[in-house]
Short mmCIF file of C-alpha atoms in Angstrom, two decimals:
data_model
loop_
_atom_site.label_atom_id
_atom_site.label_comp_id
_atom_site.label_asym_id
_atom_site.label_seq_id
_atom_site.Cartn_x
_atom_site.Cartn_y
_atom_site.Cartn_z
CA UNK B 1 12.84 31.43 -27.94
CA UNK B 2 16.28 31.18 -29.55
CA UNK B 3 16.58 31.38 -33.32
CA UNK B 4 19.75 30.13 -35.01
CA UNK B 5 20.03 32.86 -37.65
CA UNK B 6 21.95 36.10 -37.99
CA UNK B 7 18.87 37.99 -36.82
CA UNK B 8 18.36 35.55 -33.93
CA UNK B 9 21.93 36.11 -32.70
CA UNK B 10 21.14 39.78 -32.24
CA UNK B 11 19.41 38.59 -29.06
CA UNK B 12 22.84 37.83 -27.68
CA UNK B 13 21.89 37.92 -24.01
CA UNK B 14 19.21 35.22 -24.43
CA UNK B 15 21.75 32.83 -25.94
CA UNK B 16 24.37 33.57 -23.33
CA UNK B 17 21.87 33.19 -20.50
CA UNK B 18 21.08 29.73 -21.89
CA UNK B 19 24.78 28.78 -21.75
CA UNK B 20 25.79 29.31 -25.37
CA UNK B 21 29.12 30.78 -26.40
CA UNK B 22 28.66 33.08 -29.38
CA UNK B 23 31.23 34.28 -31.92
CA UNK B 24 33.07 37.32 -30.55
CA UNK B 25 34.37 38.49 -33.93
CA UNK B 26 32.48 40.64 -36.43
CA UNK B 27 30.81 37.94 -38.48
CA UNK B 28 29.53 40.31 -41.13
CA UNK B 29 33.01 41.72 -41.74
CA UNK B 30 34.44 38.19 -41.79
CA UNK B 31 31.91 37.09 -44.42
CA UNK B 32 32.63 40.06 -46.65
CA UNK B 33 36.40 39.54 -46.41
CA UNK B 34 36.09 35.78 -47.03
CA UNK B 35 33.99 36.25 -50.15
CA UNK B 36 36.40 38.90 -51.42
CA UNK B 37 39.61 37.01 -50.58
CA UNK B 38 38.79 33.32 -50.01
CA UNK B 39 41.58 31.31 -48.42
CA UNK B 40 39.99 28.00 -47.41
CA UNK B 41 37.39 25.84 -49.14
CA UNK B 42 36.12 22.57 -47.69
CA UNK B 43 34.39 19.81 -49.66
CA UNK B 44 31.93 17.72 -47.64
CA UNK B 45 29.37 19.51 -45.47
CA UNK B 46 28.79 16.73 -42.95
CA UNK B 47 29.08 16.56 -39.18
CA UNK B 48 32.85 16.11 -38.94
CA UNK B 49 33.36 19.31 -40.93
CA UNK B 50 31.12 21.40 -38.66
CA UNK B 51 32.52 19.87 -35.47
CA UNK B 52 36.19 20.08 -36.43
CA UNK B 53 37.24 22.18 -39.44
CA UNK B 54 34.70 24.95 -38.94
CA UNK B 55 35.54 25.02 -35.23
CA UNK B 56 39.26 25.35 -36.04
CA UNK B 57 38.48 28.27 -38.31
CA UNK B 58 36.39 29.84 -35.57
CA UNK B 59 39.27 29.56 -33.11
CA UNK B 60 41.58 31.46 -35.47
CA UNK B 61 38.96 34.16 -35.91
CA UNK B 62 38.38 34.43 -32.16
CA UNK B 63 42.09 34.90 -31.50
CA UNK B 64 42.46 37.35 -34.39
CA UNK B 65 44.83 34.93 -36.13
CA UNK B 66 42.72 35.12 -39.29
CA UNK B 67 40.41 37.63 -40.95
CA UNK B 68 38.75 35.09 -43.22
CA UNK B 69 36.55 32.13 -42.41
CA UNK B 70 35.82 29.00 -44.37
CA UNK B 71 33.70 28.24 -47.44
CA UNK B 72 31.97 24.86 -47.56
CA UNK B 73 30.88 23.04 -50.71
CA UNK B 74 28.69 19.94 -50.86
CA UNK B 75 28.93 17.80 -53.97
CA UNK B 76 26.87 14.73 -53.09
CA UNK B 77 23.82 15.57 -50.98
CA UNK B 78 22.77 19.08 -51.94
CA UNK B 79 19.90 19.05 -49.45
CA UNK B 80 22.41 19.48 -46.61
CA UNK B 81 23.07 22.99 -47.87
CA UNK B 82 19.50 23.70 -48.94
CA UNK B 83 17.76 22.43 -45.81
CA UNK B 84 20.34 23.06 -43.11
CA UNK B 85 23.05 25.59 -43.92
CA UNK B 86 21.21 28.32 -45.76
CA UNK B 87 18.03 28.42 -43.61
CA UNK B 88 20.32 28.99 -40.60
CA UNK B 89 22.59 31.53 -42.32
CA UNK B 90 25.40 28.94 -42.24
CA UNK B 91 25.36 28.88 -38.43
CA UNK B 92 25.40 25.69 -36.36
CA UNK B 93 25.70 24.63 -32.74
CA UNK B 94 28.62 22.45 -31.67
CA UNK B 95 27.69 20.47 -28.57
CA UNK B 96 30.84 19.08 -26.98
CA UNK B 97 30.09 16.07 -24.77
CA UNK B 98 32.70 15.71 -22.05
CA UNK B 99 33.46 12.51 -20.19
CA UNK B 100 32.73 14.18 -16.81
CA UNK B 101 29.11 14.75 -17.84
CA UNK B 102 29.36 18.43 -18.64
CA UNK B 103 28.59 19.88 -22.05
CA UNK B 104 29.69 22.97 -23.93
CA UNK B 105 27.49 24.71 -26.49
CA UNK B 106 29.24 26.83 -29.10
CA UNK B 107 27.54 28.66 -31.93
CA UNK B 108 29.89 28.19 -34.88
CA UNK B 109 29.84 31.20 -37.19
CA UNK B 110 33.03 30.74 -39.20
CA UNK B 111 31.29 29.42 -42.31
CA UNK B 112 31.09 32.46 -44.58
CA UNK B 113 29.45 30.77 -47.53
CA UNK B 114 27.84 27.45 -48.39
CA UNK B 115 28.03 26.29 -52.00
CA UNK B 116 26.50 23.48 -54.03
CA UNK B 117 29.01 21.63 -56.20
CA UNK B 118 26.70 20.95 -59.12
CA UNK B 119 27.84 21.58 -62.68
CA UNK B 120 24.21 21.61 -63.86
CA UNK B 121 23.53 24.77 -61.85
CA UNK B 122 25.47 27.55 -63.61
CA UNK B 123 25.21 30.07 -60.78
CA UNK B 124 26.40 27.58 -58.13
CA UNK B 125 29.22 26.12 -60.21
CA UNK B 126 30.18 29.55 -61.52
CA UNK B 127 30.60 30.87 -57.99
CA UNK B 128 32.94 28.00 -57.12
CA UNK B 129 34.96 28.71 -60.26
CA UNK B 130 35.32 32.33 -59.15
CA UNK B 131 36.64 31.11 -55.81
CA UNK B 132 39.13 28.79 -57.49
CA UNK B 133 40.32 31.59 -59.75
CA UNK B 134 41.20 33.70 -56.68
CA UNK B 135 44.90 34.18 -56.00
CA UNK B 136 44.16 34.25 -52.27
CA UNK B 137 42.90 30.65 -52.13
CA UNK B 138 45.44 28.59 -50.17
CA UNK B 139 43.88 25.22 -49.44
CA UNK B 140 40.99 22.88 -50.02
CA UNK B 141 40.21 20.27 -47.40
CA UNK B 142 38.03 17.22 -47.89
CA UNK B 143 35.77 14.94 -45.88
CA UNK B 144 34.01 13.03 -48.64
CA UNK B 145 34.69 9.51 -47.22
CA UNK B 146 37.12 7.06 -48.78
CA UNK B 147 34.47 6.01 -51.30
CA UNK B 148 34.42 9.57 -52.60
CA UNK B 149 37.84 9.11 -54.20
CA UNK B 150 36.95 5.89 -56.01
CA UNK B 151 37.13 5.95 -59.79
CA UNK B 152 36.65 2.19 -60.18
CA UNK B 153 34.52 -0.50 -58.59
CA UNK B 154 35.78 -3.50 -56.62
CA UNK B 155 36.49 -5.38 -59.85
CA UNK B 156 38.61 -2.58 -61.23
CA UNK B 157 35.99 -1.38 -63.70
CA UNK B 158 35.83 2.40 -64.19
CA UNK B 159 32.61 3.71 -62.69
CA UNK B 160 30.07 4.79 -65.35
CA UNK B 161 29.88 8.43 -64.19
CA UNK B 162 33.67 8.66 -64.09
CA UNK B 163 34.05 7.11 -67.54
CA UNK B 164 31.51 9.57 -68.94
CA UNK B 165 33.40 12.48 -67.37
CA UNK B 166 36.72 11.19 -68.75
CA UNK B 167 35.27 11.43 -72.25
CA UNK B 168 33.28 14.65 -71.86
CA UNK B 169 35.97 16.77 -70.26
CA UNK B 170 35.92 19.53 -67.64
CA UNK B 171 32.96 21.59 -68.89
CA UNK B 172 30.18 19.88 -66.91
CA UNK B 173 31.33 16.77 -65.00
CA UNK B 174 28.85 14.88 -62.84
CA UNK B 175 31.13 12.77 -60.62
CA UNK B 176 32.29 14.33 -57.33
CA UNK B 177 36.03 14.38 -58.00
CA UNK B 178 35.39 15.22 -61.64
CA UNK B 179 33.70 18.43 -60.52
CA UNK B 180 36.61 19.24 -58.21
CA UNK B 181 39.16 18.64 -60.99
CA UNK B 182 37.14 20.93 -63.25
CA UNK B 183 37.55 23.67 -60.66
CA UNK B 184 41.28 22.96 -60.51
CA UNK B 185 41.40 23.32 -64.29
CA UNK B 186 39.82 26.76 -63.94
CA UNK B 187 42.58 27.61 -61.42
CA UNK B 188 45.22 26.35 -63.87
CA UNK B 189 43.73 28.49 -66.65
CA UNK B 190 43.68 31.52 -64.34
CA UNK B 191 47.48 31.50 -64.23
CA UNK B 192 48.61 28.16 -62.82
CA UNK B 193 47.87 29.43 -59.34
CA UNK B 194 49.28 27.39 -56.41
CA UNK B 195 47.08 25.47 -53.96
CA UNK B 196 47.15 22.64 -51.41
CA UNK B 197 44.55 19.87 -51.81
CA UNK B 198 44.27 18.32 -48.36
CA UNK B 199 42.27 15.16 -47.78
CA UNK B 200 41.27 14.88 -44.14
CA UNK B 201 39.26 11.72 -44.62
CA UNK B 202 39.80 8.92 -42.16
CA UNK B 203 41.68 6.57 -44.46
CA UNK B 204 45.25 5.48 -44.94
CA UNK B 205 47.45 7.61 -47.22
CA UNK B 206 44.51 9.89 -47.94
CA UNK B 207 46.58 12.45 -49.83
CA UNK B 208 47.76 9.77 -52.22
CA UNK B 209 44.18 8.63 -52.80
CA UNK B 210 43.12 12.16 -53.66
CA UNK B 211 46.09 12.66 -55.98
CA UNK B 212 45.48 9.36 -57.77
CA UNK B 213 41.86 10.31 -58.42
CA UNK B 214 42.64 13.86 -59.56
CA UNK B 215 45.48 12.90 -61.89
CA UNK B 216 43.36 10.18 -63.52
CA UNK B 217 40.88 12.81 -64.70
CA UNK B 218 43.60 15.20 -65.85
CA UNK B 219 45.38 12.52 -67.88
CA UNK B 220 42.14 11.32 -69.45
CA UNK B 221 41.15 14.85 -70.42
CA UNK B 222 44.59 15.58 -71.85
CA UNK B 223 44.56 12.34 -73.85
CA UNK B 224 41.07 13.08 -75.15
CA UNK B 225 42.00 16.61 -76.16
CA UNK B 226 39.68 18.12 -73.55
CA UNK B 227 42.42 19.79 -71.48
CA UNK B 228 45.98 21.02 -71.93
CA UNK B 229 48.83 18.61 -71.27
CA UNK B 230 50.20 21.42 -69.15
CA UNK B 231 47.38 20.76 -66.68
CA UNK B 232 48.89 17.36 -65.90
CA UNK B 233 52.29 18.98 -65.43
CA UNK B 234 50.74 21.62 -63.15
CA UNK B 235 49.19 18.94 -60.91
CA UNK B 236 52.50 17.08 -60.80
CA UNK B 237 54.47 20.15 -59.72
CA UNK B 238 54.53 20.22 -55.88
CA UNK B 239 55.50 23.90 -56.03
CA UNK B 240 52.10 24.50 -57.62
CA UNK B 241 49.77 21.81 -56.32
CA UNK B 242 50.35 19.66 -53.26
CA UNK B 243 48.42 16.69 -51.90
CA UNK B 244 49.47 16.50 -48.23
CA UNK B 245 48.75 13.41 -46.17
CA UNK B 246 46.88 13.80 -42.91
CA UNK B 247 45.55 11.88 -39.90
CA UNK B 248 42.25 12.99 -38.41
CA UNK B 249 40.59 11.66 -35.28
CA UNK B 250 37.35 12.91 -33.71
CA UNK B 251 34.11 11.03 -33.07
CA UNK B 252 31.03 12.88 -34.36
CA UNK B 253 28.00 10.56 -34.35
CA UNK B 254 24.77 11.55 -36.04
CA UNK B 255 22.48 14.01 -34.15
CA UNK B 256 21.46 12.44 -30.85
CA UNK B 257 17.95 12.63 -29.40
CA UNK B 258 19.17 13.40 -25.86
CA UNK B 259 21.20 16.36 -27.12
CA UNK B 260 18.24 17.48 -29.17
CA UNK B 261 16.10 17.55 -26.01
CA UNK B 262 18.68 19.65 -24.15
CA UNK B 263 18.62 22.26 -26.92
CA UNK B 264 14.82 22.22 -27.06
CA UNK B 265 14.65 22.92 -23.32
CA UNK B 266 16.97 25.87 -23.94
CA UNK B 267 14.32 27.22 -26.30
CA UNK B 268 16.35 26.70 -29.48
CA UNK B 269 13.97 26.52 -32.42
CA UNK B 270 14.08 24.06 -35.31
CA UNK B 271 16.42 21.50 -33.75
CA UNK B 272 14.64 18.42 -35.11
CA UNK B 273 16.90 16.50 -37.48
CA UNK B 274 16.00 16.25 -41.14
CA UNK B 275 16.63 13.09 -43.12
CA UNK B 276 17.44 13.92 -46.73
CA UNK B 277 16.33 11.89 -49.73
CA UNK B 278 19.85 10.41 -49.71
CA UNK B 279 19.35 9.29 -46.08
CA UNK B 280 21.70 11.85 -44.54
CA UNK B 281 20.79 12.87 -40.98
CA UNK B 282 21.25 16.62 -40.57
CA UNK B 283 20.36 19.00 -37.78
CA UNK B 284 21.35 22.55 -36.81
CA UNK B 285 23.59 21.00 -34.16
CA UNK B 286 26.46 18.54 -34.07
CA UNK B 287 27.30 16.44 -31.02
CA UNK B 288 30.92 15.42 -30.69
CA UNK B 289 33.60 14.31 -28.26
CA UNK B 290 36.10 16.78 -26.82
CA UNK B 291 39.24 14.86 -27.83
CA UNK B 292 40.50 15.53 -31.34
CA UNK B 293 43.68 15.17 -33.37
CA UNK B 294 44.65 16.49 -36.77
CA UNK B 295 48.17 15.90 -38.08
CA UNK B 296 49.00 17.27 -41.54
CA UNK B 297 52.03 17.08 -43.81
CA UNK B 298 53.30 20.65 -44.01
CA UNK B 299 53.25 21.17 -47.79
CA UNK B 300 51.36 24.34 -48.76
CA UNK B 301 52.65 26.07 -51.91
CA UNK B 302 50.42 29.15 -51.45
CA UNK B 303 50.81 29.45 -47.68
CA UNK B 304 48.21 28.40 -45.12
CA UNK B 305 46.21 29.62 -42.12
CA UNK B 306 48.02 29.48 -38.76
CA UNK B 307 46.20 26.29 -37.81
CA UNK B 308 48.97 25.24 -35.45
CA UNK B 309 47.57 27.94 -33.14
CA UNK B 310 44.29 26.00 -33.11
CA UNK B 311 46.00 22.71 -32.19
CA UNK B 312 46.78 21.19 -35.58
CA UNK B 313 50.12 19.39 -35.73
CA UNK B 314 52.21 20.02 -38.86
CA UNK B 315 55.00 17.63 -39.72
CA UNK B 316 56.50 15.59 -42.58
CA UNK B 317 54.83 12.82 -44.56
CA UNK B 318 56.69 9.99 -42.84
CA UNK B 319 55.54 11.19 -39.42
CA UNK B 320 51.93 11.52 -40.60
CA UNK B 321 52.14 7.92 -41.78
CA UNK B 322 53.46 6.78 -38.40
CA UNK B 323 50.68 8.61 -36.54
CA UNK B 324 48.07 7.09 -38.81
CA UNK B 325 49.47 3.59 -38.33
CA UNK B 326 49.60 4.10 -34.57
CA UNK B 327 45.92 5.00 -34.51
CA UNK B 328 44.59 2.55 -37.10
CA UNK B 329 46.67 -0.55 -36.39
CA UNK B 330 47.14 -0.46 -32.62
CA UNK B 331 45.82 2.32 -30.40
CA UNK B 332 42.24 3.08 -31.43
CA UNK B 333 40.62 1.40 -34.42
CA UNK B 334 41.34 -2.22 -33.37
CA UNK B 335 39.72 -1.54 -29.99
CA UNK B 336 36.69 -0.08 -31.71
CA UNK B 337 36.29 -3.13 -33.94
CA UNK B 338 36.63 -5.48 -30.96
CA UNK B 339 33.88 -3.58 -29.12
CA UNK B 340 31.74 -3.35 -32.25
CA UNK B 341 31.74 -7.08 -32.98
CA UNK B 342 31.32 -8.25 -29.41
CA UNK B 343 28.96 -5.42 -28.56
CA UNK B 344 26.57 -6.66 -31.24
CA UNK B 345 26.92 -10.27 -30.07
CA UNK B 346 26.30 -9.35 -26.42
CA UNK B 347 23.36 -7.04 -27.08
CA UNK B 348 24.92 -3.65 -26.41
CA UNK B 349 23.69 -0.51 -28.16
CA UNK B 350 26.20 2.00 -26.75
CA UNK B 351 29.96 1.71 -26.94
CA UNK B 352 30.35 3.52 -23.62
CA UNK B 353 28.20 0.92 -21.84
CA UNK B 354 30.57 -1.79 -23.03
CA UNK B 355 33.36 -0.27 -20.97
CA UNK B 356 31.28 -0.92 -17.84
CA UNK B 357 31.44 -4.62 -18.72
CA UNK B 358 34.60 -5.84 -17.01
CA UNK B 359 35.19 -8.58 -19.59
CA UNK B 360 34.95 -6.25 -22.57
CA UNK B 361 37.02 -3.59 -20.83
CA UNK B 362 39.71 -6.18 -20.07
CA UNK B 363 39.66 -7.34 -23.70
CA UNK B 364 40.15 -3.80 -24.98
CA UNK B 365 42.97 -3.11 -22.53
CA UNK B 366 44.76 -6.35 -23.31
CA UNK B 367 44.44 -5.76 -27.05
CA UNK B 368 45.81 -2.23 -26.78
CA UNK B 369 48.46 -2.47 -24.09
CA UNK B 370 49.70 -6.05 -24.30
CA UNK B 371 49.28 -6.88 -27.98
CA UNK B 372 49.35 -3.52 -29.74
CA UNK B 373 51.91 -1.33 -27.97
CA UNK B 374 54.81 -3.80 -28.39
CA UNK B 375 54.71 -3.27 -32.18
CA UNK B 376 53.66 0.39 -32.39
CA UNK B 377 56.09 2.82 -34.02
CA UNK B 378 56.33 5.98 -31.93
CA UNK B 379 55.70 8.92 -34.31
CA UNK B 380 57.26 11.42 -31.91
CA UNK B 381 54.58 14.11 -32.22
CA UNK B 382 52.10 12.00 -30.21
CA UNK B 383 53.00 9.50 -27.49
CA UNK B 384 51.33 6.11 -28.20
CA UNK B 385 50.74 5.19 -24.57
CA UNK B 386 49.27 8.59 -23.72
CA UNK B 387 47.07 8.33 -26.81
CA UNK B 388 45.93 4.84 -25.77
CA UNK B 389 45.37 5.98 -22.17
CA UNK B 390 42.99 8.66 -23.45
CA UNK B 391 41.19 6.17 -25.67
CA UNK B 392 40.65 3.64 -22.87
CA UNK B 393 40.01 5.98 -19.96
CA UNK B 394 38.32 9.01 -21.52
CA UNK B 395 37.09 8.55 -25.06
CA UNK B 396 35.46 5.13 -25.29
CA UNK B 397 33.90 5.20 -21.77
CA UNK B 398 32.36 8.65 -22.33
CA UNK B 399 28.68 7.99 -21.46
CA UNK B 400 27.60 11.21 -23.12
CA UNK B 401 28.95 10.26 -26.54
CA UNK B 402 26.12 8.37 -28.26
CA UNK B 403 28.11 5.99 -30.46
CA UNK B 404 27.00 2.45 -31.16
CA UNK B 405 28.69 -0.88 -31.88
CA UNK B 406 26.25 -1.27 -34.75
CA UNK B 407 27.59 1.87 -36.49
CA UNK B 408 31.21 0.92 -35.95
CA UNK B 409 30.56 -2.63 -37.20
CA UNK B 410 29.79 -1.22 -40.66
CA UNK B 411 32.20 -2.53 -43.33
CA UNK B 412 34.13 -4.71 -40.86
CA UNK B 413 35.38 -6.96 -43.68
CA UNK B 414 37.18 -3.93 -45.08
CA UNK B 415 38.78 -3.05 -41.75
CA UNK B 416 40.16 -6.33 -40.39
CA UNK B 417 43.24 -6.40 -42.64
CA UNK B 418 44.63 -3.03 -41.59
CA UNK B 419 43.42 -3.10 -37.98
CA UNK B 420 44.72 -6.59 -37.13
CA UNK B 421 46.66 -7.93 -40.10
CA UNK B 422 49.39 -5.34 -39.66
CA UNK B 423 49.91 -6.38 -36.04
CA UNK B 424 50.22 -10.02 -37.09
CA UNK B 425 52.80 -9.09 -39.73
CA UNK B 426 54.76 -7.07 -37.19
CA UNK B 427 54.83 -10.05 -34.81
CA UNK B 428 56.03 -12.28 -37.64
CA UNK B 429 58.91 -9.91 -38.44
CA UNK B 430 60.07 -9.38 -34.84
CA UNK B 431 62.21 -12.29 -33.58
CA UNK B 432 61.51 -11.27 -29.98
CA UNK B 433 57.74 -11.69 -30.46
CA UNK B 434 55.59 -14.71 -31.29
CA UNK B 435 52.29 -14.82 -33.14
CA UNK B 436 51.30 -17.69 -30.85
CA UNK B 437 51.23 -15.25 -27.90
CA UNK B 438 48.32 -13.31 -29.40
CA UNK B 439 44.94 -13.88 -27.79
CA UNK B 440 42.71 -10.88 -28.41
CA UNK B 441 43.55 -10.58 -32.12
CA UNK B 442 42.37 -14.12 -32.95
CA UNK B 443 39.43 -13.66 -30.56
CA UNK B 444 38.21 -10.69 -32.62
CA UNK B 445 38.66 -12.66 -35.83
CA UNK B 446 36.67 -15.55 -34.38
CA UNK B 447 34.10 -13.08 -33.09
CA UNK B 448 33.58 -11.66 -36.58
CA UNK B 449 32.98 -15.16 -37.97
CA UNK B 450 30.47 -15.71 -35.16
CA UNK B 451 28.91 -12.30 -35.90
CA UNK B 452 28.29 -13.37 -39.50
CA UNK B 453 25.78 -15.91 -38.18
CA UNK B 454 23.55 -12.93 -37.24
CA UNK B 455 22.49 -14.55 -33.95
CA UNK B 456 23.50 -12.98 -30.65
CA UNK B 457 24.69 -14.72 -27.49
CA UNK B 458 21.10 -15.08 -26.27
CA UNK B 459 20.14 -16.91 -29.44
CA UNK B 460 18.24 -13.90 -30.81
CA UNK B 461 18.56 -12.90 -34.47
CA UNK B 462 19.98 -9.45 -35.26
CA UNK B 463 20.61 -7.54 -38.47
CA UNK B 464 24.32 -7.19 -39.27
CA UNK B 465 25.55 -3.76 -40.29
CA UNK B 466 26.09 -2.96 -43.98
CA UNK B 467 29.22 -4.51 -45.45
CA UNK B 468 30.17 -5.08 -49.10
CA UNK B 469 31.23 -8.67 -48.38
CA UNK B 470 28.42 -9.51 -45.97
CA UNK B 471 26.38 -11.66 -48.34
CA UNK B 472 29.34 -13.69 -49.61
CA UNK B 473 30.82 -14.13 -46.14
CA UNK B 474 27.50 -15.23 -44.68
CA UNK B 475 27.21 -17.89 -47.37
CA UNK B 476 30.37 -19.48 -45.96
CA UNK B 477 29.02 -19.72 -42.40
CA UNK B 478 25.49 -20.64 -43.50
CA UNK B 479 25.91 -24.39 -42.85
CA UNK B 480 26.83 -23.66 -39.20
CA UNK B 481 24.16 -23.13 -36.53
CA UNK B 482 24.16 -22.07 -32.89
CA UNK B 483 24.30 -25.24 -30.80
CA UNK B 484 26.39 -27.20 -33.28
CA UNK B 485 29.21 -29.19 -31.68
CA UNK B 486 31.87 -29.11 -34.36
CA UNK B 487 35.38 -30.42 -34.24
CA UNK B 488 38.11 -27.95 -35.11
CA UNK B 489 38.70 -29.90 -38.32
CA UNK B 490 35.05 -29.59 -39.35
CA UNK B 491 34.99 -25.86 -38.62
CA UNK B 492 38.24 -25.33 -40.50
CA UNK B 493 36.92 -27.14 -43.54
CA UNK B 494 33.79 -24.98 -43.64
CA UNK B 495 35.47 -21.67 -42.83
CA UNK B 496 38.60 -22.14 -44.96
CA UNK B 497 37.48 -19.80 -47.79
CA UNK B 498 37.44 -16.96 -45.26
CA UNK B 499 40.36 -18.02 -43.06
CA UNK B 500 42.74 -18.13 -46.01
CA UNK B 501 41.54 -14.86 -47.52
CA UNK B 502 44.40 -12.41 -46.98
CA UNK B 503 42.33 -9.57 -48.45
CA UNK B 504 39.98 -9.85 -45.48
CA UNK B 505 42.40 -10.65 -42.67
CA UNK B 506 45.57 -9.10 -44.09
CA UNK B 507 47.24 -12.50 -43.92
CA UNK B 508 46.33 -16.09 -44.65
CA UNK B 509 45.51 -17.20 -41.11
CA UNK B 510 46.56 -20.78 -41.92
CA UNK B 511 50.01 -19.73 -43.11
CA UNK B 512 50.36 -17.23 -40.26
CA UNK B 513 49.86 -19.99 -37.70
CA UNK B 514 46.82 -18.37 -36.10
CA UNK B 515 44.10 -20.55 -37.57
CA UNK B 516 44.08 -23.11 -34.76
CA UNK B 517 43.35 -20.48 -32.11
CA UNK B 518 40.77 -18.68 -34.26
CA UNK B 519 38.93 -21.92 -34.98
CA UNK B 520 39.15 -22.99 -31.33
CA UNK B 521 37.53 -19.76 -30.19
CA UNK B 522 34.89 -19.96 -32.92
CA UNK B 523 33.91 -23.54 -32.10
CA UNK B 524 33.59 -22.54 -28.46
CA UNK B 525 31.43 -19.52 -29.30
CA UNK B 526 28.80 -21.53 -31.21
CA UNK B 527 28.18 -24.19 -28.54
CA UNK B 528 24.93 -22.55 -27.43
CA UNK B 529 23.45 -19.60 -25.60
CA UNK B 530 26.00 -17.82 -23.43
CA UNK B 531 28.92 -19.47 -25.24
CA UNK B 532 30.34 -16.15 -26.44
CA UNK B 533 30.56 -14.85 -22.89
CA UNK B 534 32.10 -18.09 -21.63
CA UNK B 535 34.68 -18.01 -24.43
CA UNK B 536 35.68 -14.44 -23.57
CA UNK B 537 36.07 -15.32 -19.89
CA UNK B 538 38.22 -18.33 -20.72
CA UNK B 539 40.40 -16.38 -23.18
CA UNK B 540 41.09 -13.66 -20.63
CA UNK B 541 42.47 -16.26 -18.24
CA UNK B 542 45.00 -17.51 -20.78
CA UNK B 543 48.57 -16.29 -20.53
#
C-alpha cells in the first residue's frame, strides 16, 4: 500500500514501481529553508494551485533554480487545509491527463507549509504575520476567484462583512481581502518592505481588481483612524508594492472518479474525495490537462523566483492584456461557451465527446477560425493560430479530461458580453468586416435563449447551471414553449428585454444589427423536438 505522507514516501521504490515520479530534492531541507526565508505565498488552496503554481515551484526545486518552496494559505474554506493538506503532510498527486491517452503521476512536494487565514485563530494568523514581516518574501499569488475581490454586491452596496472591516480596522478582519490587507499592513509596519501582489485568477485585468479591493480597505482604515495614511502611500508606490496583471490558462476539473480508480489500483490509500461543509470537493490528487499558460507582467519590486525557467512568460502589461483578450474573446472561452450551451441542449455530459459530433466540431472551428481570428490582436508572445490549433485539436477533444458542458455553462449571463460582445464591437469598427457575416456568434446567443427554457432538444427538462441572472432571464422566456410556431416579430417582442440588454450581450443586439439573425435561429430552435440540431445543420450551410 502507498501512503501519501512524508513517512510513506520513505518507501520510494513502491511509489516508483507504481509509476509515480517523486521529488528528487531534499524536501526536509526545503521546508526548513522556506519557513526561515519565505519567498512565495499563495492564497487559495484549490485544485488550480496544486496543479499549476505548486508544480511550477517543484520544477524550480528539481532543477536547483530555487532553495525555497511555496507556502499556501486558505482564507475561505479552512477544511481544505485541515482535511487534505495537513493529514498528507502538504503532499499531493498531480495526475496529468494527456490527449494520447497516457497519464503522468507526480507527487508534488513543493508546499512547505499550509496556513489558515483566520484572524480569529491567533496562532494561525500570527504565523502569517511573521511570514509577511519577512524581508525575504517576494510575491503573493492568488486564485480566490473573481468573486473573492468583490467589496460590493451587484447593486453597488458594500458587502456587510467588508463594511464591518472598514470600520473595525486591521486588527481582526473577517472578509478575505480584509485579512490579506491586514497582513500587508503588518509588512508596512515592519519597514515598508517591498512585495508583488499577483492575482492569477481567470478574469480580465485581475491585477487591477486586486489593487482596487486592497486600496479600498487601506483608504477606509486611514480615514477611520485605524491605519496610517502612509499605508495608502506605500500601496500606491510601485517601487514598494506592485499589482501585476496576468493571464492564466489550465483546465483542472474537480477530482474525477476514473482517476480515483486508477490511483486505488496503484494501492494509494485515502484517495476518496471529501466534500467540505462549504461544498468544496477535495482529494489528495488533482487531475489536469497537460497544456498550460501563465503570462505575467514583470513588475516585482523585491525580486522574484526564476519562473521563466519553469515556462512562465514575463512581459509588459499591454502584452498581458492582449494575451488575455486573445484567449477570452476569440481563441478559447467563446468556443467553450458554445460547447457548453449546445452540449446541454443536445444531452452531452463531456466536452470531449462534443468534439466527436461533426456539427459541434464544425461550429467550434468556424467560430474560432472564421469569426474570431480576423479580429484577434496578436500579442507576440503567443501565436493566436497556434493557440487555437491546440485548443481545437488537443485540449477540447482530450477524452481523458473529465470536463462537462454543465460546469462551463455556469454564470453564462456574465460571460456573453466579453466572449462575444467584443467580437461584435471589433466587426463594427473594422470597415473591411461586416456584422452581418457572423453566423456562429448569433447562433450561440440564440442557443443561450433556448437554453433558458430548460428543455433539451429531445423535449426533456434539465436543470440549468447556477447563474446570478438565471431567474430573471427565465422569466422573460417563460411565455414561450417548445413546439410554439412564433413569427420573428412575436419572438422579438417577448425577448426584447434580453436582446437589448448590453450588460448581458456586450451590445444592444437590435442596434448592432444582429437581432434578426438571433431571433431567426431562436424561432427555428423552438419548433419542436430535434429543432436545435436542424437549426445547427442549416446554419453551418450558410455562407
